[in-house]
mmCIF file of C-alpha atoms in Angstrom:
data_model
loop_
_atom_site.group_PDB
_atom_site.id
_atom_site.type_symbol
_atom_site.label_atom_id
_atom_site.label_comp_id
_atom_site.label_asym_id
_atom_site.label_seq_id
_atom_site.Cartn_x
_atom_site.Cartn_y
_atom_site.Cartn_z
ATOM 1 C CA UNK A 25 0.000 0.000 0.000
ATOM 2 C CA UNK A 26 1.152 3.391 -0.543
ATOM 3 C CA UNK A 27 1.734 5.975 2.250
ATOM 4 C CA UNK A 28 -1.003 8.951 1.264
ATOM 5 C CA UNK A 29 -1.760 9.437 5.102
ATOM 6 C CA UNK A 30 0.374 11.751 7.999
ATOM 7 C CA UNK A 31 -0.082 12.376 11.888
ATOM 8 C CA UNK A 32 1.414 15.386 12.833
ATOM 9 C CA UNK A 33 1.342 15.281 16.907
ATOM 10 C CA UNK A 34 0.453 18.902 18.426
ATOM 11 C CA UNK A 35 -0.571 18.793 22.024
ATOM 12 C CA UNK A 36 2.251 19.758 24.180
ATOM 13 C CA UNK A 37 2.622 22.681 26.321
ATOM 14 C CA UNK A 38 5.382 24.057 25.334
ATOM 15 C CA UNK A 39 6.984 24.728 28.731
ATOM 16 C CA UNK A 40 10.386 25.265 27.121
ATOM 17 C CA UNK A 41 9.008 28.541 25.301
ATOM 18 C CA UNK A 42 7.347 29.902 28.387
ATOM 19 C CA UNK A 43 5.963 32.739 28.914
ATOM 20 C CA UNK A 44 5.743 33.055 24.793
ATOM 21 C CA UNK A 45 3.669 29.739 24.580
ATOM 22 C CA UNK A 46 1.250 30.842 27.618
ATOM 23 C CA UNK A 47 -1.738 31.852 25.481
ATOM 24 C CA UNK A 48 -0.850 30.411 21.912
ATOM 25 C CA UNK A 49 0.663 27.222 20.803
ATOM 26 C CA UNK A 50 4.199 26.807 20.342
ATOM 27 C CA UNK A 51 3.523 25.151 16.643
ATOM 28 C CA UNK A 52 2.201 28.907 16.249
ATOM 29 C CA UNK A 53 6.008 30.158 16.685
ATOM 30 C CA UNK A 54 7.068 32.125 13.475
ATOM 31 C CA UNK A 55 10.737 31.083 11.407
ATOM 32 C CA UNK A 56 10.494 34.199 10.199
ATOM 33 C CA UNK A 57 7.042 35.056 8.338
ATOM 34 C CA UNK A 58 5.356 31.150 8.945
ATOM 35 C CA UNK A 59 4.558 29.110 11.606
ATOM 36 C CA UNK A 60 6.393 26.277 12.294
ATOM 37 C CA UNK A 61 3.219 23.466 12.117
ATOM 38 C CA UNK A 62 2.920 25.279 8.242
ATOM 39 C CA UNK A 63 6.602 23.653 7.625
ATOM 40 C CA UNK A 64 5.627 20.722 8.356
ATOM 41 C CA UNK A 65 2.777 20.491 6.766
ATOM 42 C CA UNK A 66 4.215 21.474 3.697
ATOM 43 C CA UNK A 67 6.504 18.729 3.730
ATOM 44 C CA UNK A 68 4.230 16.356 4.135
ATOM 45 C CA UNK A 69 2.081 17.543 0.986
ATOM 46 C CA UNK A 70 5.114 18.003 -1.240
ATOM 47 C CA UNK A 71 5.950 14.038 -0.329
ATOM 48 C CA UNK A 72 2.748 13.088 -1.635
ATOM 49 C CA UNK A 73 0.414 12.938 1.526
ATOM 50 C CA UNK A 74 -2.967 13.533 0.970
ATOM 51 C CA UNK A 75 -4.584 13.648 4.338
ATOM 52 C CA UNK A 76 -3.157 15.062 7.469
ATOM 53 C CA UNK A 77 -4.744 14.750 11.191
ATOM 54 C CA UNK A 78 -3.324 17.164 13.769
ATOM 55 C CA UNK A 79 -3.696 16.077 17.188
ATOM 56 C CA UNK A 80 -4.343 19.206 19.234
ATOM 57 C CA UNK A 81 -5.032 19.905 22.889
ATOM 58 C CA UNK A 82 -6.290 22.518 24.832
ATOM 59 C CA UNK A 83 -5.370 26.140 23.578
ATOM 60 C CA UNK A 84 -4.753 24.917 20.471
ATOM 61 C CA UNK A 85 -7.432 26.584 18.219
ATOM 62 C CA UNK A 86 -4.897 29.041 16.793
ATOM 63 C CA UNK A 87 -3.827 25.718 14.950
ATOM 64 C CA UNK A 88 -7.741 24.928 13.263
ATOM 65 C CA UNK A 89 -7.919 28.705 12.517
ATOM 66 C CA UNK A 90 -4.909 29.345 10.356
ATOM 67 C CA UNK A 91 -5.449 26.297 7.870
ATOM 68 C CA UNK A 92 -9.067 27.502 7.813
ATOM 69 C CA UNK A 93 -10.121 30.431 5.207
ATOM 70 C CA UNK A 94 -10.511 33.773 6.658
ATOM 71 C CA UNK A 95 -13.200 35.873 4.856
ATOM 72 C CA UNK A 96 -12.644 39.195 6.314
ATOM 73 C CA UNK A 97 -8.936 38.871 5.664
ATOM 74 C CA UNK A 98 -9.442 38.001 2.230
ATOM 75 C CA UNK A 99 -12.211 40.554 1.215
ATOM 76 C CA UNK A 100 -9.730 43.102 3.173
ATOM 77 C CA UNK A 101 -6.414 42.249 0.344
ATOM 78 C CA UNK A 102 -9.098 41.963 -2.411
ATOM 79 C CA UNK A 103 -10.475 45.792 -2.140
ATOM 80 C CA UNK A 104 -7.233 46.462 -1.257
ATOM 81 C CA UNK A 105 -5.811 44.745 -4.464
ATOM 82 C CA UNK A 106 -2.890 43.331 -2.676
ATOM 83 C CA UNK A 107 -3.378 40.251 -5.251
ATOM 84 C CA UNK A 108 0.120 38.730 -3.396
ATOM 85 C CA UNK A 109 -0.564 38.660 -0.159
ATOM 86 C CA UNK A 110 -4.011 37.754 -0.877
ATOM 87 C CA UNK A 111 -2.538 34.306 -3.036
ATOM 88 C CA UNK A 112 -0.394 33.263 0.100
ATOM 89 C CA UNK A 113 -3.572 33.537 2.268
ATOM 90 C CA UNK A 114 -5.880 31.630 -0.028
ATOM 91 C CA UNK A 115 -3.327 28.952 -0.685
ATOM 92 C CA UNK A 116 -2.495 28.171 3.616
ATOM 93 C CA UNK A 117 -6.442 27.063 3.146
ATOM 94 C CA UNK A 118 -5.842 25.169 0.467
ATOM 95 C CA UNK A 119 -3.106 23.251 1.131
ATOM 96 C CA UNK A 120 -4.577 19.222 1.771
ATOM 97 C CA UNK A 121 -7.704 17.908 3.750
ATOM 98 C CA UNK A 122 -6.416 18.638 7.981
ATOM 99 C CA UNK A 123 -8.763 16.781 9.886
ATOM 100 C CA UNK A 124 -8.270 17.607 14.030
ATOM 101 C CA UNK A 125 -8.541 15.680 16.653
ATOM 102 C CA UNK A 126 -7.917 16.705 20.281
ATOM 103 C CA UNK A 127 -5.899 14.992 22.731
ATOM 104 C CA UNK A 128 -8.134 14.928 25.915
ATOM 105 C CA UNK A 129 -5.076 14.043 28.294
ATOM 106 C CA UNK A 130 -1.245 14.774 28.259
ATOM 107 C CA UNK A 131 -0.582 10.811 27.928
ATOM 108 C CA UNK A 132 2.574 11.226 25.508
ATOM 109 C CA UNK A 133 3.528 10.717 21.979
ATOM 110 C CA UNK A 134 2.680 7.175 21.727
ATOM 111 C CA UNK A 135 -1.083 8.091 23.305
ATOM 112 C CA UNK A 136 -1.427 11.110 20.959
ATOM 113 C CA UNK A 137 -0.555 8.507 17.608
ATOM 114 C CA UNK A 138 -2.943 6.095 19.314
ATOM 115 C CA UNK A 139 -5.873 9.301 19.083
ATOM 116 C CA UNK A 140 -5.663 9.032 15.128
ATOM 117 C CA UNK A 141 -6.155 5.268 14.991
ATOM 118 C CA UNK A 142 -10.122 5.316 13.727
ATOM 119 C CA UNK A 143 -8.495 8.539 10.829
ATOM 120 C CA UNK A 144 -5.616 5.735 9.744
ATOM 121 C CA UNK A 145 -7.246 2.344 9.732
ATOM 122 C CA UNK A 146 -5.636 -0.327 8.047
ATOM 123 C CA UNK A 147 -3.018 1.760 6.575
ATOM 124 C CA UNK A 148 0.447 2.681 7.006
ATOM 125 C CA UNK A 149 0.954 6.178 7.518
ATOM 126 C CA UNK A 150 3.845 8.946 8.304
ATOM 127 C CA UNK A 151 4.215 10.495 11.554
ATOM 128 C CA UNK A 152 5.779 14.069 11.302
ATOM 129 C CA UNK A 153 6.554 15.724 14.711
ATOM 130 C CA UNK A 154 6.466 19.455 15.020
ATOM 131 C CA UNK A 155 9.584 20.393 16.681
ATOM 132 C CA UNK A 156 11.630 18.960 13.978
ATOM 133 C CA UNK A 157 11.890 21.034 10.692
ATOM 134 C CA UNK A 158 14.135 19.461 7.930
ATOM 135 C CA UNK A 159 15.373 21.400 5.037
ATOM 136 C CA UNK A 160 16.269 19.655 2.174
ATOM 137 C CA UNK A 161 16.755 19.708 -1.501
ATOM 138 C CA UNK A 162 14.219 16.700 -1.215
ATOM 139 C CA UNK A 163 11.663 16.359 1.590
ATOM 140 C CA UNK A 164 12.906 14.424 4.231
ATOM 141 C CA UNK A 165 9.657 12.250 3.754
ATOM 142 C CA UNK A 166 9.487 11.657 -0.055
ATOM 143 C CA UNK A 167 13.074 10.227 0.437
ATOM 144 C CA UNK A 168 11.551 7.620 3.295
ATOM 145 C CA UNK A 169 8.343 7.198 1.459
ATOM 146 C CA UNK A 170 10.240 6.013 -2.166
ATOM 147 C CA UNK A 171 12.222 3.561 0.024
ATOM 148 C CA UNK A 172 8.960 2.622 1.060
ATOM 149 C CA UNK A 173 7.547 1.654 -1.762
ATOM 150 C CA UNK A 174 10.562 -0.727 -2.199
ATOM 151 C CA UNK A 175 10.251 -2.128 0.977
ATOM 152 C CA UNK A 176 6.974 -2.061 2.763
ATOM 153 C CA UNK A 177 7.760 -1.631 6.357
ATOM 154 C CA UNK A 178 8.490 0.349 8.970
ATOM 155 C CA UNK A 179 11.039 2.978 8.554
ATOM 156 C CA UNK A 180 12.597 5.673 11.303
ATOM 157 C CA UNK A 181 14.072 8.815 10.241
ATOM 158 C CA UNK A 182 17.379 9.027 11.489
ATOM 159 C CA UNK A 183 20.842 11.279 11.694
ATOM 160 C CA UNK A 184 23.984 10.875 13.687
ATOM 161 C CA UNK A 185 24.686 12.693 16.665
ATOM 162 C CA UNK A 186 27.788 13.398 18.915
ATOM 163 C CA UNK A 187 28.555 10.965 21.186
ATOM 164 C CA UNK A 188 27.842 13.429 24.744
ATOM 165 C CA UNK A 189 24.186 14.194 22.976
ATOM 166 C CA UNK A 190 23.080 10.557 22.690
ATOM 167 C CA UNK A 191 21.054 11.279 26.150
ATOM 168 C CA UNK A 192 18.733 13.448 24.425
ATOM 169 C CA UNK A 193 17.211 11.381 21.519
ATOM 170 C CA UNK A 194 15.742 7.586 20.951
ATOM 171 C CA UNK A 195 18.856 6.141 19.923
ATOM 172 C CA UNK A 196 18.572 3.065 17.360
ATOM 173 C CA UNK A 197 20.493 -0.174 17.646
ATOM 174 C CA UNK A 198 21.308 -1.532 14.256
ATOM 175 C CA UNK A 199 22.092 -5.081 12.243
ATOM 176 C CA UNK A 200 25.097 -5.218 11.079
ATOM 177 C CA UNK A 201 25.682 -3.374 8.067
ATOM 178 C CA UNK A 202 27.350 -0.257 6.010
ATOM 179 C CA UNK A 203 25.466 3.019 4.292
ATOM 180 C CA UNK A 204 22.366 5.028 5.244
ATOM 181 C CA UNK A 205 19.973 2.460 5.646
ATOM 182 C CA UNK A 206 20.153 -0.171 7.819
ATOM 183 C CA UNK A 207 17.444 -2.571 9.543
ATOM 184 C CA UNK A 208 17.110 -1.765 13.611
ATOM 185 C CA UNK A 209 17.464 -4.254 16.177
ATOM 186 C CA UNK A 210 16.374 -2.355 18.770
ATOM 187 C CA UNK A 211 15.860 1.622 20.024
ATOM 188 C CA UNK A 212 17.088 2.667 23.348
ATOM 189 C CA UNK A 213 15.408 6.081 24.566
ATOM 190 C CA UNK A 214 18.008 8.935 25.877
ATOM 191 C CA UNK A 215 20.828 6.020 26.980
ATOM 192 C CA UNK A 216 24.069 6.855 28.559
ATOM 193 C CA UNK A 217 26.923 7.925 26.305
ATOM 194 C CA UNK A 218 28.702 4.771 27.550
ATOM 195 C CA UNK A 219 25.436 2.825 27.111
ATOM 196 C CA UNK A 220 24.304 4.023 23.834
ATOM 197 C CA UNK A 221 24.543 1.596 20.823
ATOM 198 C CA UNK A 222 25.441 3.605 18.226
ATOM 199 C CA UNK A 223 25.127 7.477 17.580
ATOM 200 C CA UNK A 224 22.343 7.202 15.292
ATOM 201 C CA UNK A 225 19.360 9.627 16.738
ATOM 202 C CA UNK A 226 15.382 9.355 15.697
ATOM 203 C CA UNK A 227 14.653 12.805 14.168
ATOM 204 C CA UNK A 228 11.011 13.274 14.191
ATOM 205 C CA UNK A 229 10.065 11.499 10.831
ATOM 206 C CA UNK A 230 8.606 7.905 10.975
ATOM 207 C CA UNK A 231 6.475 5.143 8.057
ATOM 208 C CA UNK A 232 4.734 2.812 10.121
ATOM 209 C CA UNK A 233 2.942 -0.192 9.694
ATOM 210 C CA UNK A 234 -0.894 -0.166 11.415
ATOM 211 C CA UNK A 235 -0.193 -2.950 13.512
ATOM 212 C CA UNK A 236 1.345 -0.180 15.943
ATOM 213 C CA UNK A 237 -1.850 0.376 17.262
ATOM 214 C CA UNK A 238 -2.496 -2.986 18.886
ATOM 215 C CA UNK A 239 0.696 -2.437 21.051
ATOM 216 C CA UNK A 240 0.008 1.121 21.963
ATOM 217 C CA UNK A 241 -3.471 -0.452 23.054
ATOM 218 C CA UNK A 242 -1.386 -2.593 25.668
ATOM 219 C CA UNK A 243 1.633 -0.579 25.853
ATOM 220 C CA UNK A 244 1.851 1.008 29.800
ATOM 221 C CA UNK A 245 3.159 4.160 30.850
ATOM 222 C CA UNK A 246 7.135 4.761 31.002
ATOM 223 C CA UNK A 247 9.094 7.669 31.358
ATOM 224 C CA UNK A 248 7.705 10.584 32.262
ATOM 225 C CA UNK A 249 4.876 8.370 33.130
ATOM 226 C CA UNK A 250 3.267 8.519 29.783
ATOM 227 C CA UNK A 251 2.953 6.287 26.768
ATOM 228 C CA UNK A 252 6.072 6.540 24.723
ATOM 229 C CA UNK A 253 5.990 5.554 20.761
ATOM 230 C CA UNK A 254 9.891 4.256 21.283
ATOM 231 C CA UNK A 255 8.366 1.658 23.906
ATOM 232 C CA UNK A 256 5.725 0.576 21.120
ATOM 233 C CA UNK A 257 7.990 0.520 18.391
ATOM 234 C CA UNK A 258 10.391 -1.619 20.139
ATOM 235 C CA UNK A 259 8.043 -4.579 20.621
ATOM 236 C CA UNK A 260 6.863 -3.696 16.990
ATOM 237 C CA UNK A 261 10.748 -4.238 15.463
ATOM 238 C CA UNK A 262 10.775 -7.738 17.032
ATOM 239 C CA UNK A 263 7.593 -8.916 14.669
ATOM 240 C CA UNK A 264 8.132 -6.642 11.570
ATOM 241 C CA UNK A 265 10.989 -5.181 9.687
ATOM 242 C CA UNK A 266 12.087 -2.078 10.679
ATOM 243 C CA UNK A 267 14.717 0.087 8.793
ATOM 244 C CA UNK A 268 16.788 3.252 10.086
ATOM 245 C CA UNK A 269 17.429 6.305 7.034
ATOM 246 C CA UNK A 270 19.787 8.352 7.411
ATOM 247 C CA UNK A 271 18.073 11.092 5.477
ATOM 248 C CA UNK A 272 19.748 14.326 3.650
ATOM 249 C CA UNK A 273 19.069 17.239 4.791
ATOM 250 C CA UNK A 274 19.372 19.854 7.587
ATOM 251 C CA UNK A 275 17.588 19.073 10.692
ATOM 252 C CA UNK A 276 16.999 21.969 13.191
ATOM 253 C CA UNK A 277 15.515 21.194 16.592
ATOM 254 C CA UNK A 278 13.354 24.320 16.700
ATOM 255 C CA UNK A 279 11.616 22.624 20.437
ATOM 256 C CA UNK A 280 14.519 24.397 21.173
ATOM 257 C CA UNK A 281 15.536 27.941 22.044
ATOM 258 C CA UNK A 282 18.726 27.605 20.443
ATOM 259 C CA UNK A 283 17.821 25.819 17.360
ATOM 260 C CA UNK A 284 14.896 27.546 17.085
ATOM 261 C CA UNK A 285 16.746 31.046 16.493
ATOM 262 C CA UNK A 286 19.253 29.053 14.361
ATOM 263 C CA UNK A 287 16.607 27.684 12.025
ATOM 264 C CA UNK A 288 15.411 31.762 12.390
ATOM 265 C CA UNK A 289 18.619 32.857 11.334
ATOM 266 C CA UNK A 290 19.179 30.570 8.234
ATOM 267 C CA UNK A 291 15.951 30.398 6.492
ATOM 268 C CA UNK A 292 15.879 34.617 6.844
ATOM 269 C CA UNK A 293 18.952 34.650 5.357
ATOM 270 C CA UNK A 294 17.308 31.999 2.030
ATOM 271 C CA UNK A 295 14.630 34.278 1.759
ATOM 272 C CA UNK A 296 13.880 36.332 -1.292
ATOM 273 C CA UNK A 297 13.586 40.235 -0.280
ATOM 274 C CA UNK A 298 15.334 39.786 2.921
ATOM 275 C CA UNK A 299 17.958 37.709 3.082
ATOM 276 C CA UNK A 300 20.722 39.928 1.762
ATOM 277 C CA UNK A 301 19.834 42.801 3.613
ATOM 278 C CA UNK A 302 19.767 40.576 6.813
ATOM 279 C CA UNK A 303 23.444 39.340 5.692
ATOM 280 C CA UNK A 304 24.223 42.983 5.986
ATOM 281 C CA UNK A 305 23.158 43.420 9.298
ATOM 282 C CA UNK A 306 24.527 40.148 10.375
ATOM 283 C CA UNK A 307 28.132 41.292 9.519
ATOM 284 C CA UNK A 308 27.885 44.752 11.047
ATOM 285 C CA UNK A 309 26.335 43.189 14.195
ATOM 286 C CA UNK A 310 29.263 40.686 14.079
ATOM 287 C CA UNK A 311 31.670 42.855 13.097
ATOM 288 C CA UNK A 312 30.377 45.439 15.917
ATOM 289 C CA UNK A 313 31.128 43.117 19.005
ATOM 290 C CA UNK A 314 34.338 41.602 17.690
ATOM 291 C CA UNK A 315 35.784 45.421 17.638
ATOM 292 C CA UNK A 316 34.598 45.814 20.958
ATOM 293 C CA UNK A 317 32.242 48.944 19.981
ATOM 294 C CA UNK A 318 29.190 48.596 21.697
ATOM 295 C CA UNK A 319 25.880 48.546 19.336
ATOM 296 C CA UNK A 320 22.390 49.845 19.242
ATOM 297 C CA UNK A 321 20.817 46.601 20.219
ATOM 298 C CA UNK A 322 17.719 47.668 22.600
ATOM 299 C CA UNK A 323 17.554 51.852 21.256
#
């Protein structure tokens, strides 16, 4: 069967963007002029996914409300005649069928997959996760769904990581074997540096089979005390094939302060109308503090 379905998981509380996520929801965070749930949505269309479910939670109507149309906004540009602005706004509603469902309970990734069951039936589907935005020449998830279509199984997006930031991600143990993609033998969530089996990281993108759901079913809580995917995913690897991809690309963690401003930084400075004059800025800012002259920053 072919992969024409996504999840894209958006319920958390984004405690590490507090106060900013208070009142809105942290997949309503800007990279400069879009939100970052719009990146990943895009990915998922330009891979050839034709229905997407978000799984919201509370708070999380900003989500529903920017896919949706907005009629004022729209007669607004069109007696304006701003015919530009007005095509970027008409196409966010446009973009695929985005079904919602909400999340009732903070129960963890693997609960929040386990939501979209009745939405994915018998199928297998992609599972994009929001703090993860990959930029690449080809989406990261056409390159996982042509593999596939070769092989029919489960496959984890992957990337390598340094050795003292293994404690962070799912970490996958792999079969013996040399290039990019390799069948797992097991995942180990945020291991020891000495403990870890390899350096290869889970980055957010995932093809998997719908026999998932029957373990998340009977899958208890673990860390955190919530249902993790990893947990579910391990029993699933010891009854179906599961591969690890090390996909091309960029990956930026944008859950994260740092990588968030990074990915701000670098797709500002890619942008059309803006980048070069950001550039500018960049090196007079840089070029500022390494003179020691003190800048405008704040005036």
């Amino acid at each position: 069967m072919q992969v024409k379905k996504a999840i894209i998981p958006a319920a958390g509380l984004g405690t590490r963007f507090l106060p900013a996520t208070k009142a809105q929801p942290k997949e309503m965070l800007t990279i400069v002029d879009k939100p970052t749930i719009q990146y990943i949505v895009e990915e998922a269309i330009n891979s050839g996914i034709e229905d997407i479910i978000i799984v919201t939670g509370r708070n999380k109507r900003a989500i529903e409300d920017h896919f949706d149309r907005s009629v004022e906004l729209e007669a607004f540009l069109r007696a304006k005649e701003k015919s530009g602005l007005l095509k970027v706004v008409d196409q966010i509603s446009n973009l695929a069928d985005i079904h919602y469902i909400r999340q009732k309970e903070p129960k963890g990734l693997g609960h929040a997959i386990y939501c979209a069951r009745k939405f994915i039936g018998n199928e297998p589907f992609a599972v994009l996760l929001g703090d993860d935005i990959i930029d690449a020449q080809v989406p990261c998830l056409k390159q996982m769904i042509d593999l596939y279509d070769k092989v029919q199984t489960n496959i984890i997006g992957v990337q390598p990581v340094p050795l003292e930031e293994v404690n962070r991600y799912g970490i996958v143990q792999t079969k013996e074997g040399k290039g990019n993609f390799l069948q797992i033998k097991d995942m180990v969530e945020k291991p020891a540096p000495k403990a870890a089996p390899s350096r290869l990281a889970v980055m957010g993108r995932y093809i998997i089979q719908p026999e998932i759901f029957n373990i998340l079913e009977e899958t208890e809580p673990g860390a955190g005390g919530e249902i993790q995917l990893t947990d579910a995913l391990k029993k699933l690897c010891q009854i179906q094939a599961m591969y690890a991809y090390n996909f091309s690309g960029k990956r930026y963690d944008v859950g994260d302060k740092l990588g968030f401003l990074q990915a701000t930084v670098e797709f500002a400075l890619k942008k059309n109308g803006l980048g070069q004059d950001f550039e500018h800025y960049l090196q007079n800012l840089v070029g500022g503090w390494q003179s020691g002259k003190k800048t405008n920053i704040g005036h």
